[in-house]
Amino acid sequence: GENVEQHPSTLSVQEGDSAVIKCTYSDSASNYFPWYKQELGKRPQLIIDIRSNVGEKKDQRIAVTLNKTAKHFSLHITETQPEDSAVYFCAASSPQAGTALIFGKGTTLSVSS
Amino acid sequence: GAVVSQHPSWVICKSGTSVKIECRSLDFQATTMFWYRQFPKQSLMLMATSNEGSKATYEQGVEKDKFLINHASLTLSTLTVTSAHPEDSSFYICSASGPSGYEQYFGPGTRLTVT
């Protein structure tokens, strides 16, 4: 089955800096890669996603890149703000719509002002 | 749009009792729902995939007789933790596939504490 590795496990940056979180996946058939932000005690919130027919997607300060050949994808946050502090999870799922997401172990991002 | 609710938000029960958790898609029909368990400072671990009108598919290591899942309608799935033990204490989160079938929308989670 699918296995998703995520790095780093913790990331501390200064306000205004950029943050990059990287994930690799094992199943070459996976074609959907979302990123979730989870604040303590709350539900994961989808912040951006990408499908395998696209190499990059951007939404304001957040971008995701995908390298299908290398089977890795990354989350880029620019101009970080203290409210970006949270746990971020990457995930992957296989081709059939309605299949489960397999999550990485998460990255705790701390943005200090 | 794509709102998922979960009830209760937290529950405390005694060891040996059963607890039912409900997951509802409020503004869309969800053919497939998923149940995850999350321990403190850990990731979401898939427990089972629930399809409307059919038996749930459980992940390896998840006891289907202990974690009963019912998906009786396109908007409701329930998870019953039977004969709960303290080690079942966790954060249980459901999700539902959105209209495209790819995006998943999560419920707010249920904090279960077994004493």
JSON list of C-alpha atoms in Angstrom, two decimals:
[
{"chain": "A", "resi": 1, "resn": "GLY", "atom": "CA", "xyz": [0.00, 0.00, 0.00]},
{"chain": "A", "resi": 2, "resn": "GLU", "atom": "CA", "xyz": [0.84, 3.67, -0.11]},
{"chain": "A", "resi": 3, "resn": "ASN", "atom": "CA", "xyz": [3.42, 5.09, 2.30]},
{"chain": "A", "resi": 4, "resn": "VAL", "atom": "CA", "xyz": [4.00, 8.81, 2.77]},
{"chain": "A", "resi": 5, "resn": "GLU", "atom": "CA", "xyz": [7.12, 10.23, 4.39]},
{"chain": "A", "resi": 6, "resn": "GLN", "atom": "CA", "xyz": [7.18, 13.84, 5.56]},
{"chain": "A", "resi": 7, "resn": "HIS", "atom": "CA", "xyz": [10.09, 16.08, 6.59]},
{"chain": "A", "resi": 8, "resn": "PRO", "atom": "CA", "xyz": [10.95, 17.90, 8.71]},
{"chain": "A", "resi": 9, "resn": "SER", "atom": "CA", "xyz": [8.96, 16.93, 11.79]},
{"chain": "A", "resi": 10, "resn": "THR", "atom": "CA", "xyz": [9.45, 20.40, 13.26]},
{"chain": "A", "resi": 11, "resn": "LEU", "atom": "CA", "xyz": [10.25, 23.71, 11.61]},
{"chain": "A", "resi": 12, "resn": "SER", "atom": "CA", "xyz": [10.89, 27.06, 13.26]},
{"chain": "A", "resi": 13, "resn": "VAL", "atom": "CA", "xyz": [11.09, 30.26, 11.21]},
{"chain": "A", "resi": 14, "resn": "GLN", "atom": "CA", "xyz": [11.03, 33.97, 11.77]},
{"chain": "A", "resi": 15, "resn": "GLU", "atom": "CA", "xyz": [8.02, 35.96, 10.68]},
{"chain": "A", "resi": 16, "resn": "GLY", "atom": "CA", "xyz": [8.40, 36.93, 7.04]},
{"chain": "A", "resi": 17, "resn": "ASP", "atom": "CA", "xyz": [10.65, 33.99, 6.16]},
{"chain": "A", "resi": 18, "resn": "SER", "atom": "CA", "xyz": [9.65, 31.17, 3.85]},
{"chain": "A", "resi": 19, "resn": "ALA", "atom": "CA", "xyz": [8.88, 27.63, 5.00]},
{"chain": "A", "resi": 20, "resn": "VAL", "atom": "CA", "xyz": [9.19, 24.47, 2.96]},
{"chain": "A", "resi": 21, "resn": "ILE", "atom": "CA", "xyz": [7.85, 21.04, 3.90]},
{"chain": "A", "resi": 22, "resn": "LYS", "atom": "CA", "xyz": [8.62, 18.00, 1.78]},
{"chain": "A", "resi": 23, "resn": "CYS", "atom": "CA", "xyz": [6.87, 14.69, 1.29]},
{"chain": "A", "resi": 24, "resn": "THR", "atom": "CA", "xyz": [7.62, 11.54, -0.66]},
{"chain": "A", "resi": 25, "resn": "TYR", "atom": "CA", "xyz": [5.20, 8.81, -1.61]},
{"chain": "A", "resi": 26, "resn": "SER", "atom": "CA", "xyz": [5.69, 5.22, -2.63]},
{"chain": "A", "resi": 27, "resn": "ASP", "atom": "CA", "xyz": [2.78, 4.34, -4.92]},
{"chain": "A", "resi": 28, "resn": "SER", "atom": "CA", "xyz": [3.41, 5.65, -8.42]},
{"chain": "A", "resi": 29, "resn": "ALA", "atom": "CA", "xyz": [-0.32, 5.26, -9.11]},
{"chain": "A", "resi": 30, "resn": "SER", "atom": "CA", "xyz": [-1.25, 7.95, -6.56]},
{"chain": "A", "resi": 31, "resn": "ASN", "atom": "CA", "xyz": [-2.59, 11.03, -8.28]},
{"chain": "A", "resi": 32, "resn": "TYR", "atom": "CA", "xyz": [-4.03, 13.34, -5.65]},
{"chain": "A", "resi": 33, "resn": "PHE", "atom": "CA", "xyz": [-1.90, 15.19, -3.09]},
{"chain": "A", "resi": 34, "resn": "PRO", "atom": "CA", "xyz": [-3.57, 17.51, -0.58]},
{"chain": "A", "resi": 35, "resn": "TRP", "atom": "CA", "xyz": [-2.06, 19.50, 2.26]},
{"chain": "A", "resi": 36, "resn": "TYR", "atom": "CA", "xyz": [-3.90, 20.03, 5.53]},
{"chain": "A", "resi": 37, "resn": "LYS", "atom": "CA", "xyz": [-3.35, 22.47, 8.38]},
{"chain": "A", "resi": 38, "resn": "GLN", "atom": "CA", "xyz": [-4.41, 21.37, 11.83]},
{"chain": "A", "resi": 39, "resn": "GLU", "atom": "CA", "xyz": [-4.55, 23.57, 14.88]},
{"chain": "A", "resi": 40, "resn": "LEU", "atom": "CA", "xyz": [-4.53, 22.02, 18.33]},
{"chain": "A", "resi": 41, "resn": "GLY", "atom": "CA", "xyz": [-7.75, 20.15, 19.08]},
{"chain": "A", "resi": 42, "resn": "LYS", "atom": "CA", "xyz": [-9.35, 21.06, 15.77]},
{"chain": "A", "resi": 43, "resn": "ARG", "atom": "CA", "xyz": [-10.11, 19.33, 12.50]},
{"chain": "A", "resi": 44, "resn": "PRO", "atom": "CA", "xyz": [-7.63, 19.28, 9.62]},
{"chain": "A", "resi": 45, "resn": "GLN", "atom": "CA", "xyz": [-8.34, 22.05, 7.13]},
{"chain": "A", "resi": 46, "resn": "LEU", "atom": "CA", "xyz": [-7.53, 21.60, 3.45]},
{"chain": "A", "resi": 47, "resn": "ILE", "atom": "CA", "xyz": [-5.22, 24.44, 2.42]},
{"chain": "A", "resi": 48, "resn": "ILE", "atom": "CA", "xyz": [-4.14, 23.39, -1.06]},
{"chain": "A", "resi": 49, "resn": "ASP", "atom": "CA", "xyz": [-4.08, 20.31, -3.24]},
{"chain": "A", "resi": 50, "resn": "ILE", "atom": "CA", "xyz": [-2.60, 19.17, -6.51]},
{"chain": "A", "resi": 51, "resn": "ARG", "atom": "CA", "xyz": [-3.34, 16.42, -8.97]},
{"chain": "A", "resi": 52, "resn": "SER", "atom": "CA", "xyz": [-0.73, 14.51, -10.90]},
{"chain": "A", "resi": 53, "resn": "ASN", "atom": "CA", "xyz": [-1.48, 16.21, -14.19]},
{"chain": "A", "resi": 54, "resn": "VAL", "atom": "CA", "xyz": [-0.18, 19.49, -12.77]},
{"chain": "A", "resi": 55, "resn": "GLY", "atom": "CA", "xyz": [3.37, 20.32, -11.65]},
{"chain": "A", "resi": 56, "resn": "GLU", "atom": "CA", "xyz": [2.70, 23.40, -9.55]},
{"chain": "A", "resi": 57, "resn": "LYS", "atom": "CA", "xyz": [-0.21, 25.22, -7.99]},
{"chain": "A", "resi": 58, "resn": "LYS", "atom": "CA", "xyz": [-0.25, 28.50, -6.13]},
{"chain": "A", "resi": 59, "resn": "ASP", "atom": "CA", "xyz": [-2.77, 30.22, -3.91]},
{"chain": "A", "resi": 60, "resn": "GLN", "atom": "CA", "xyz": [-1.56, 33.56, -2.55]},
{"chain": "A", "resi": 61, "resn": "ARG", "atom": "CA", "xyz": [1.26, 32.78, -0.08]},
{"chain": "A", "resi": 62, "resn": "ILE", "atom": "CA", "xyz": [0.94, 29.02, -0.44]},
{"chain": "A", "resi": 63, "resn": "ALA", "atom": "CA", "xyz": [2.25, 26.87, -3.27]},
{"chain": "A", "resi": 64, "resn": "VAL", "atom": "CA", "xyz": [2.63, 23.17, -3.88]},
{"chain": "A", "resi": 65, "resn": "THR", "atom": "CA", "xyz": [5.00, 21.52, -6.34]},
{"chain": "A", "resi": 66, "resn": "LEU", "atom": "CA", "xyz": [4.88, 17.96, -7.57]},
{"chain": "A", "resi": 67, "resn": "ASN", "atom": "CA", "xyz": [7.62, 15.84, -9.13]},
{"chain": "A", "resi": 68, "resn": "LYS", "atom": "CA", "xyz": [6.00, 12.64, -10.35]},
{"chain": "A", "resi": 69, "resn": "THR", "atom": "CA", "xyz": [9.25, 11.11, -11.54]},
{"chain": "A", "resi": 70, "resn": "ALA", "atom": "CA", "xyz": [10.86, 11.44, -8.14]},
{"chain": "A", "resi": 71, "resn": "LYS", "atom": "CA", "xyz": [7.56, 10.85, -6.34]},
{"chain": "A", "resi": 72, "resn": "HIS", "atom": "CA", "xyz": [7.80, 13.83, -4.10]},
{"chain": "A", "resi": 73, "resn": "PHE", "atom": "CA", "xyz": [5.81, 16.99, -3.49]},
{"chain": "A", "resi": 74, "resn": "SER", "atom": "CA", "xyz": [6.42, 20.06, -1.40]},
{"chain": "A", "resi": 75, "resn": "LEU", "atom": "CA", "xyz": [4.51, 22.81, 0.36]},
{"chain": "A", "resi": 76, "resn": "HIS", "atom": "CA", "xyz": [5.93, 26.32, 0.19]},
{"chain": "A", "resi": 77, "resn": "ILE", "atom": "CA", "xyz": [4.70, 29.10, 2.44]},
{"chain": "A", "resi": 78, "resn": "THR", "atom": "CA", "xyz": [6.08, 32.56, 1.80]},
{"chain": "A", "resi": 79, "resn": "GLU", "atom": "CA", "xyz": [5.99, 35.63, 4.07]},
{"chain": "A", "resi": 80, "resn": "THR", "atom": "CA", "xyz": [5.09, 33.49, 7.05]},
{"chain": "A", "resi": 81, "resn": "GLN", "atom": "CA", "xyz": [2.97, 34.95, 9.81]},
{"chain": "A", "resi": 82, "resn": "PRO", "atom": "CA", "xyz": [2.46, 33.84, 13.42]},
{"chain": "A", "resi": 83, "resn": "GLU", "atom": "CA", "xyz": [-1.00, 32.57, 12.54]},
{"chain": "A", "resi": 84, "resn": "ASP", "atom": "CA", "xyz": [0.62, 30.09, 10.17]},
{"chain": "A", "resi": 85, "resn": "SER", "atom": "CA", "xyz": [1.87, 28.22, 13.24]},
{"chain": "A", "resi": 86, "resn": "ALA", "atom": "CA", "xyz": [0.18, 24.80, 13.26]},
{"chain": "A", "resi": 87, "resn": "VAL", "atom": "CA", "xyz": [0.75, 21.18, 12.31]},
{"chain": "A", "resi": 88, "resn": "TYR", "atom": "CA", "xyz": [0.80, 20.56, 8.57]},
{"chain": "A", "resi": 89, "resn": "PHE", "atom": "CA", "xyz": [0.05, 17.16, 7.05]},
{"chain": "A", "resi": 90, "resn": "CYS", "atom": "CA", "xyz": [0.64, 16.01, 3.51]},
{"chain": "A", "resi": 91, "resn": "ALA", "atom": "CA", "xyz": [-1.37, 13.14, 2.09]},
{"chain": "A", "resi": 92, "resn": "ALA", "atom": "CA", "xyz": [-1.70, 11.02, -1.02]},
{"chain": "A", "resi": 93, "resn": "SER", "atom": "CA", "xyz": [-4.41, 8.90, -2.53]},
{"chain": "A", "resi": 94, "resn": "SER", "atom": "CA", "xyz": [-4.71, 6.43, -5.37]},
{"chain": "A", "resi": 95, "resn": "PRO", "atom": "CA", "xyz": [-6.52, 6.86, -8.67]},
{"chain": "A", "resi": 96, "resn": "GLN", "atom": "CA", "xyz": [-10.01, 5.78, -7.77]},
{"chain": "A", "resi": 97, "resn": "ALA", "atom": "CA", "xyz": [-12.16, 8.64, -6.59]},
{"chain": "A", "resi": 98, "resn": "GLY", "atom": "CA", "xyz": [-13.42, 8.05, -3.09]},
{"chain": "A", "resi": 99, "resn": "THR", "atom": "CA", "xyz": [-10.32, 6.24, -1.86]},
{"chain": "A", "resi": 100, "resn": "ALA", "atom": "CA", "xyz": [-8.76, 7.03, 1.48]},
{"chain": "A", "resi": 101, "resn": "LEU", "atom": "CA", "xyz": [-5.98, 9.50, 2.06]},
{"chain": "A", "resi": 102, "resn": "ILE", "atom": "CA", "xyz": [-2.74, 8.25, 3.51]},
{"chain": "A", "resi": 103, "resn": "PHE", "atom": "CA", "xyz": [-1.12, 10.89, 5.68]},
{"chain": "A", "resi": 104, "resn": "GLY", "atom": "CA", "xyz": [2.44, 11.82, 6.45]},
{"chain": "A", "resi": 105, "resn": "LYS", "atom": "CA", "xyz": [3.45, 12.13, 10.10]},
{"chain": "A", "resi": 106, "resn": "GLY", "atom": "CA", "xyz": [3.08, 15.89, 10.15]},
{"chain": "A", "resi": 107, "resn": "THR", "atom": "CA", "xyz": [5.27, 18.95, 10.53]},
{"chain": "A", "resi": 108, "resn": "THR", "atom": "CA", "xyz": [4.92, 21.33, 13.44]},
{"chain": "A", "resi": 109, "resn": "LEU", "atom": "CA", "xyz": [5.55, 24.82, 12.10]},
{"chain": "A", "resi": 110, "resn": "SER", "atom": "CA", "xyz": [6.37, 27.59, 14.55]},
{"chain": "A", "resi": 111, "resn": "VAL", "atom": "CA", "xyz": [6.54, 31.16, 13.30]},
{"chain": "A", "resi": 112, "resn": "SER", "atom": "CA", "xyz": [8.01, 33.60, 15.77]},
{"chain": "A", "resi": 113, "resn": "SER", "atom": "CA", "xyz": [7.50, 37.35, 15.55]},
{"chain": "B", "resi": 1, "resn": "GLY", "atom": "CA", "xyz": [-20.43, 24.14, 1.23]},
{"chain": "B", "resi": 2, "resn": "ALA", "atom": "CA", "xyz": [-19.00, 20.68, 2.02]},
{"chain": "B", "resi": 3, "resn": "VAL", "atom": "CA", "xyz": [-19.65, 20.76, 5.75]},
{"chain": "B", "resi": 4, "resn": "VAL", "atom": "CA", "xyz": [-19.20, 17.66, 7.88]},
{"chain": "B", "resi": 5, "resn": "SER", "atom": "CA", "xyz": [-20.49, 17.51, 11.42]},
{"chain": "B", "resi": 6, "resn": "GLN", "atom": "CA", "xyz": [-19.64, 15.04, 14.14]},
{"chain": "B", "resi": 7, "resn": "HIS", "atom": "CA", "xyz": [-21.39, 14.26, 17.39]},
{"chain": "B", "resi": 8, "resn": "PRO", "atom": "CA", "xyz": [-20.58, 14.22, 20.22]},
{"chain": "B", "resi": 9, "resn": "SER", "atom": "CA", "xyz": [-17.56, 16.52, 20.29]},
{"chain": "B", "resi": 10, "resn": "TRP", "atom": "CA", "xyz": [-16.30, 14.86, 23.45]},
{"chain": "B", "resi": 11, "resn": "VAL", "atom": "CA", "xyz": [-17.39, 11.93, 25.58]},
{"chain": "B", "resi": 12, "resn": "ILE", "atom": "CA", "xyz": [-16.22, 10.28, 28.77]},
{"chain": "B", "resi": 13, "resn": "CYS", "atom": "CA", "xyz": [-17.27, 6.70, 29.40]},
{"chain": "B", "resi": 14, "resn": "LYS", "atom": "CA", "xyz": [-16.45, 3.92, 31.77]},
{"chain": "B", "resi": 15, "resn": "SER", "atom": "CA", "xyz": [-14.40, 0.93, 30.78]},
{"chain": "B", "resi": 16, "resn": "GLY", "atom": "CA", "xyz": [-16.55, -1.83, 29.32]},
{"chain": "B", "resi": 17, "resn": "THR", "atom": "CA", "xyz": [-19.29, 0.41, 27.97]},
{"chain": "B", "resi": 18, "resn": "SER", "atom": "CA", "xyz": [-20.00, 1.27, 24.33]},
{"chain": "B", "resi": 19, "resn": "VAL", "atom": "CA", "xyz": [-19.95, 4.66, 22.68]},
{"chain": "B", "resi": 20, "resn": "LYS", "atom": "CA", "xyz": [-21.53, 5.74, 19.37]},
{"chain": "B", "resi": 21, "resn": "ILE", "atom": "CA", "xyz": [-20.12, 8.58, 17.30]},
{"chain": "B", "resi": 22, "resn": "GLU", "atom": "CA", "xyz": [-22.09, 10.10, 14.43]},
{"chain": "B", "resi": 23, "resn": "CYS", "atom": "CA", "xyz": [-20.68, 11.69, 11.30]},
{"chain": "B", "resi": 24, "resn": "ARG", "atom": "CA", "xyz": [-22.93, 13.67, 8.98]},
{"chain": "B", "resi": 25, "resn": "SER", "atom": "CA", "xyz": [-22.39, 15.43, 5.68]},
{"chain": "B", "resi": 26, "resn": "LEU", "atom": "CA", "xyz": [-24.68, 18.45, 5.98]},
{"chain": "B", "resi": 27, "resn": "ASP", "atom": "CA", "xyz": [-24.88, 19.87, 2.47]},
{"chain": "B", "resi": 28, "resn": "PHE", "atom": "CA", "xyz": [-23.77, 17.11, 0.16]},
{"chain": "B", "resi": 29, "resn": "GLN", "atom": "CA", "xyz": [-24.22, 13.40, -0.29]},
{"chain": "B", "resi": 30, "resn": "ALA", "atom": "CA", "xyz": [-21.23, 11.29, 0.65]},
{"chain": "B", "resi": 31, "resn": "THR", "atom": "CA", "xyz": [-21.08, 7.87, -0.90]},
{"chain": "B", "resi": 32, "resn": "THR", "atom": "CA", "xyz": [-17.87, 7.23, 0.97]},
{"chain": "B", "resi": 33, "resn": "MET", "atom": "CA", "xyz": [-16.87, 8.25, 4.47]},
{"chain": "B", "resi": 34, "resn": "PHE", "atom": "CA", "xyz": [-13.68, 7.53, 6.33]},
{"chain": "B", "resi": 35, "resn": "TRP", "atom": "CA", "xyz": [-12.85, 7.09, 10.00]},
{"chain": "B", "resi": 36, "resn": "TYR", "atom": "CA", "xyz": [-9.48, 8.09, 11.42]},
{"chain": "B", "resi": 37, "resn": "ARG", "atom": "CA", "xyz": [-7.96, 7.92, 14.88]},
{"chain": "B", "resi": 38, "resn": "GLN", "atom": "CA", "xyz": [-5.41, 10.44, 16.07]},
{"chain": "B", "resi": 39, "resn": "PHE", "atom": "CA", "xyz": [-3.32, 10.07, 19.21]},
{"chain": "B", "resi": 40, "resn": "PRO", "atom": "CA", "xyz": [-1.72, 13.17, 20.77]},
{"chain": "B", "resi": 41, "resn": "LYS", "atom": "CA", "xyz": [1.01, 14.69, 18.63]},
{"chain": "B", "resi": 42, "resn": "GLN", "atom": "CA", "xyz": [0.60, 11.98, 16.01]},
{"chain": "B", "resi": 43, "resn": "SER", "atom": "CA", "xyz": [-0.78, 11.76, 12.53]},
{"chain": "B", "resi": 44, "resn": "LEU", "atom": "CA", "xyz": [-4.20, 10.60, 11.41]},
{"chain": "B", "resi": 45, "resn": "MET", "atom": "CA", "xyz": [-4.39, 6.84, 11.10]},
{"chain": "B", "resi": 46, "resn": "LEU", "atom": "CA", "xyz": [-7.04, 5.43, 8.80]},
{"chain": "B", "resi": 47, "resn": "MET", "atom": "CA", "xyz": [-9.28, 2.95, 10.60]},
{"chain": "B", "resi": 48, "resn": "ALA", "atom": "CA", "xyz": [-11.85, 2.09, 7.97]},
{"chain": "B", "resi": 49, "resn": "THR", "atom": "CA", "xyz": [-13.57, 3.13, 4.78]},
{"chain": "B", "resi": 50, "resn": "SER", "atom": "CA", "xyz": [-17.34, 3.26, 4.93]},
{"chain": "B", "resi": 51, "resn": "ASN", "atom": "CA", "xyz": [-19.51, 2.97, 1.83]},
{"chain": "B", "resi": 52, "resn": "GLU", "atom": "CA", "xyz": [-23.23, 3.63, 1.90]},
{"chain": "B", "resi": 53, "resn": "GLY", "atom": "CA", "xyz": [-25.23, 0.45, 1.93]},
{"chain": "B", "resi": 54, "resn": "SER", "atom": "CA", "xyz": [-22.30, -1.95, 2.21]},
{"chain": "B", "resi": 55, "resn": "LYS", "atom": "CA", "xyz": [-19.92, -3.28, 4.81]},
{"chain": "B", "resi": 56, "resn": "ALA", "atom": "CA", "xyz": [-17.01, -1.13, 5.88]},
{"chain": "B", "resi": 57, "resn": "THR", "atom": "CA", "xyz": [-13.48, -1.97, 4.83]},
{"chain": "B", "resi": 58, "resn": "TYR", "atom": "CA", "xyz": [-11.16, -2.04, 7.82]},
{"chain": "B", "resi": 59, "resn": "GLU", "atom": "CA", "xyz": [-7.44, -1.37, 7.81]},
{"chain": "B", "resi": 60, "resn": "GLN", "atom": "CA", "xyz": [-5.06, -4.03, 8.98]},
{"chain": "B", "resi": 61, "resn": "GLY", "atom": "CA", "xyz": [-4.91, -4.20, 12.75]},
{"chain": "B", "resi": 62, "resn": "VAL", "atom": "CA", "xyz": [-8.30, -2.58, 13.34]},
{"chain": "B", "resi": 63, "resn": "GLU", "atom": "CA", "xyz": [-10.77, -4.94, 15.01]},
{"chain": "B", "resi": 64, "resn": "LYS", "atom": "CA", "xyz": [-14.05, -4.81, 13.11]},
{"chain": "B", "resi": 65, "resn": "ASP", "atom": "CA", "xyz": [-15.97, -6.36, 16.00]},
{"chain": "B", "resi": 66, "resn": "LYS", "atom": "CA", "xyz": [-14.72, -3.67, 18.35]},
{"chain": "B", "resi": 67, "resn": "PHE", "atom": "CA", "xyz": [-15.18, -0.69, 16.03]},
{"chain": "B", "resi": 68, "resn": "LEU", "atom": "CA", "xyz": [-18.57, -1.14, 14.42]},
{"chain": "B", "resi": 69, "resn": "ILE", "atom": "CA", "xyz": [-19.25, 1.09, 11.45]},
{"chain": "B", "resi": 70, "resn": "ASN", "atom": "CA", "xyz": [-22.62, 1.64, 9.86]},
{"chain": "B", "resi": 71, "resn": "HIS", "atom": "CA", "xyz": [-23.25, 3.82, 6.81]},
{"chain": "B", "resi": 72, "resn": "ALA", "atom": "CA", "xyz": [-27.01, 3.71, 6.55]},
{"chain": "B", "resi": 73, "resn": "SER", "atom": "CA", "xyz": [-27.56, 6.73, 4.34]},
{"chain": "B", "resi": 74, "resn": "LEU", "atom": "CA", "xyz": [-25.68, 9.06, 2.01]},
{"chain": "B", "resi": 75, "resn": "THR", "atom": "CA", "xyz": [-25.33, 11.62, 4.81]},
{"chain": "B", "resi": 76, "resn": "LEU", "atom": "CA", "xyz": [-24.72, 9.56, 7.94]},
{"chain": "B", "resi": 77, "resn": "SER", "atom": "CA", "xyz": [-22.05, 7.14, 9.12]},
{"chain": "B", "resi": 78, "resn": "THR", "atom": "CA", "xyz": [-21.68, 5.95, 12.69]},
{"chain": "B", "resi": 79, "resn": "LEU", "atom": "CA", "xyz": [-18.76, 4.47, 14.60]},
{"chain": "B", "resi": 80, "resn": "THR", "atom": "CA", "xyz": [-19.51, 2.45, 17.72]},
{"chain": "B", "resi": 81, "resn": "VAL", "atom": "CA", "xyz": [-16.64, 1.65, 20.03]},
{"chain": "B", "resi": 82, "resn": "THR", "atom": "CA", "xyz": [-17.75, -1.47, 21.85]},
{"chain": "B", "resi": 83, "resn": "SER", "atom": "CA", "xyz": [-16.48, -2.59, 25.25]},
{"chain": "B", "resi": 84, "resn": "ALA", "atom": "CA", "xyz": [-14.25, 0.46, 25.44]},
{"chain": "B", "resi": 85, "resn": "HIS", "atom": "CA", "xyz": [-10.94, 0.31, 27.29]},
{"chain": "B", "resi": 86, "resn": "PRO", "atom": "CA", "xyz": [-8.62, 3.12, 28.40]},
{"chain": "B", "resi": 87, "resn": "GLU", "atom": "CA", "xyz": [-6.31, 2.43, 25.44]},
{"chain": "B", "resi": 88, "resn": "ASP", "atom": "CA", "xyz": [-9.20, 3.34, 23.12]},
{"chain": "B", "resi": 89, "resn": "SER", "atom": "CA", "xyz": [-9.02, 6.91, 24.42]},
{"chain": "B", "resi": 90, "resn": "SER", "atom": "CA", "xyz": [-8.21, 9.03, 21.41]},
{"chain": "B", "resi": 91, "resn": "PHE", "atom": "CA", "xyz": [-9.41, 11.69, 19.00]},
{"chain": "B", "resi": 92, "resn": "TYR", "atom": "CA", "xyz": [-11.70, 10.12, 16.39]},
{"chain": "B", "resi": 93, "resn": "ILE", "atom": "CA", "xyz": [-12.24, 12.06, 13.19]},
{"chain": "B", "resi": 94, "resn": "CYS", "atom": "CA", "xyz": [-14.47, 11.24, 10.25]},
{"chain": "B", "resi": 95, "resn": "SER", "atom": "CA", "xyz": [-14.23, 12.60, 6.74]},
{"chain": "B", "resi": 96, "resn": "ALA", "atom": "CA", "xyz": [-16.37, 12.48, 3.65]},
{"chain": "B", "resi": 97, "resn": "SER", "atom": "CA", "xyz": [-15.44, 12.63, 0.00]},
{"chain": "B", "resi": 98, "resn": "GLY", "atom": "CA", "xyz": [-16.61, 15.81, -1.66]},
{"chain": "B", "resi": 99, "resn": "PRO", "atom": "CA", "xyz": [-18.57, 16.01, -4.91]},
{"chain": "B", "resi": 100, "resn": "SER", "atom": "CA", "xyz": [-15.48, 15.46, -7.07]},
{"chain": "B", "resi": 101, "resn": "GLY", "atom": "CA", "xyz": [-14.61, 12.31, -5.15]},
{"chain": "B", "resi": 102, "resn": "TYR", "atom": "CA", "xyz": [-11.08, 13.52, -4.44]},
{"chain": "B", "resi": 103, "resn": "GLU", "atom": "CA", "xyz": [-11.32, 16.24, -1.80]},
{"chain": "B", "resi": 104, "resn": "GLN", "atom": "CA", "xyz": [-12.03, 15.07, 1.72]},
{"chain": "B", "resi": 105, "resn": "TYR", "atom": "CA", "xyz": [-13.75, 17.23, 4.26]},
{"chain": "B", "resi": 106, "resn": "PHE", "atom": "CA", "xyz": [-13.24, 16.46, 7.91]},
{"chain": "B", "resi": 107, "resn": "GLY", "atom": "CA", "xyz": [-15.62, 16.54, 10.83]},
{"chain": "B", "resi": 108, "resn": "PRO", "atom": "CA", "xyz": [-14.57, 18.43, 13.97]},
{"chain": "B", "resi": 109, "resn": "GLY", "atom": "CA", "xyz": [-13.58, 15.23, 15.73]},
{"chain": "B", "resi": 110, "resn": "THR", "atom": "CA", "xyz": [-14.69, 13.45, 18.89]},
{"chain": "B", "resi": 111, "resn": "ARG", "atom": "CA", "xyz": [-12.47, 13.29, 21.93]},
{"chain": "B", "resi": 112, "resn": "LEU", "atom": "CA", "xyz": [-13.10, 9.93, 23.65]},
{"chain": "B", "resi": 113, "resn": "THR", "atom": "CA", "xyz": [-11.83, 9.35, 27.17]},
{"chain": "B", "resi": 114, "resn": "VAL", "atom": "CA", "xyz": [-12.33, 5.93, 28.71]},
{"chain": "B", "resi": 115, "resn": "THR", "atom": "CA", "xyz": [-11.90, 5.78, 32.48]}
]
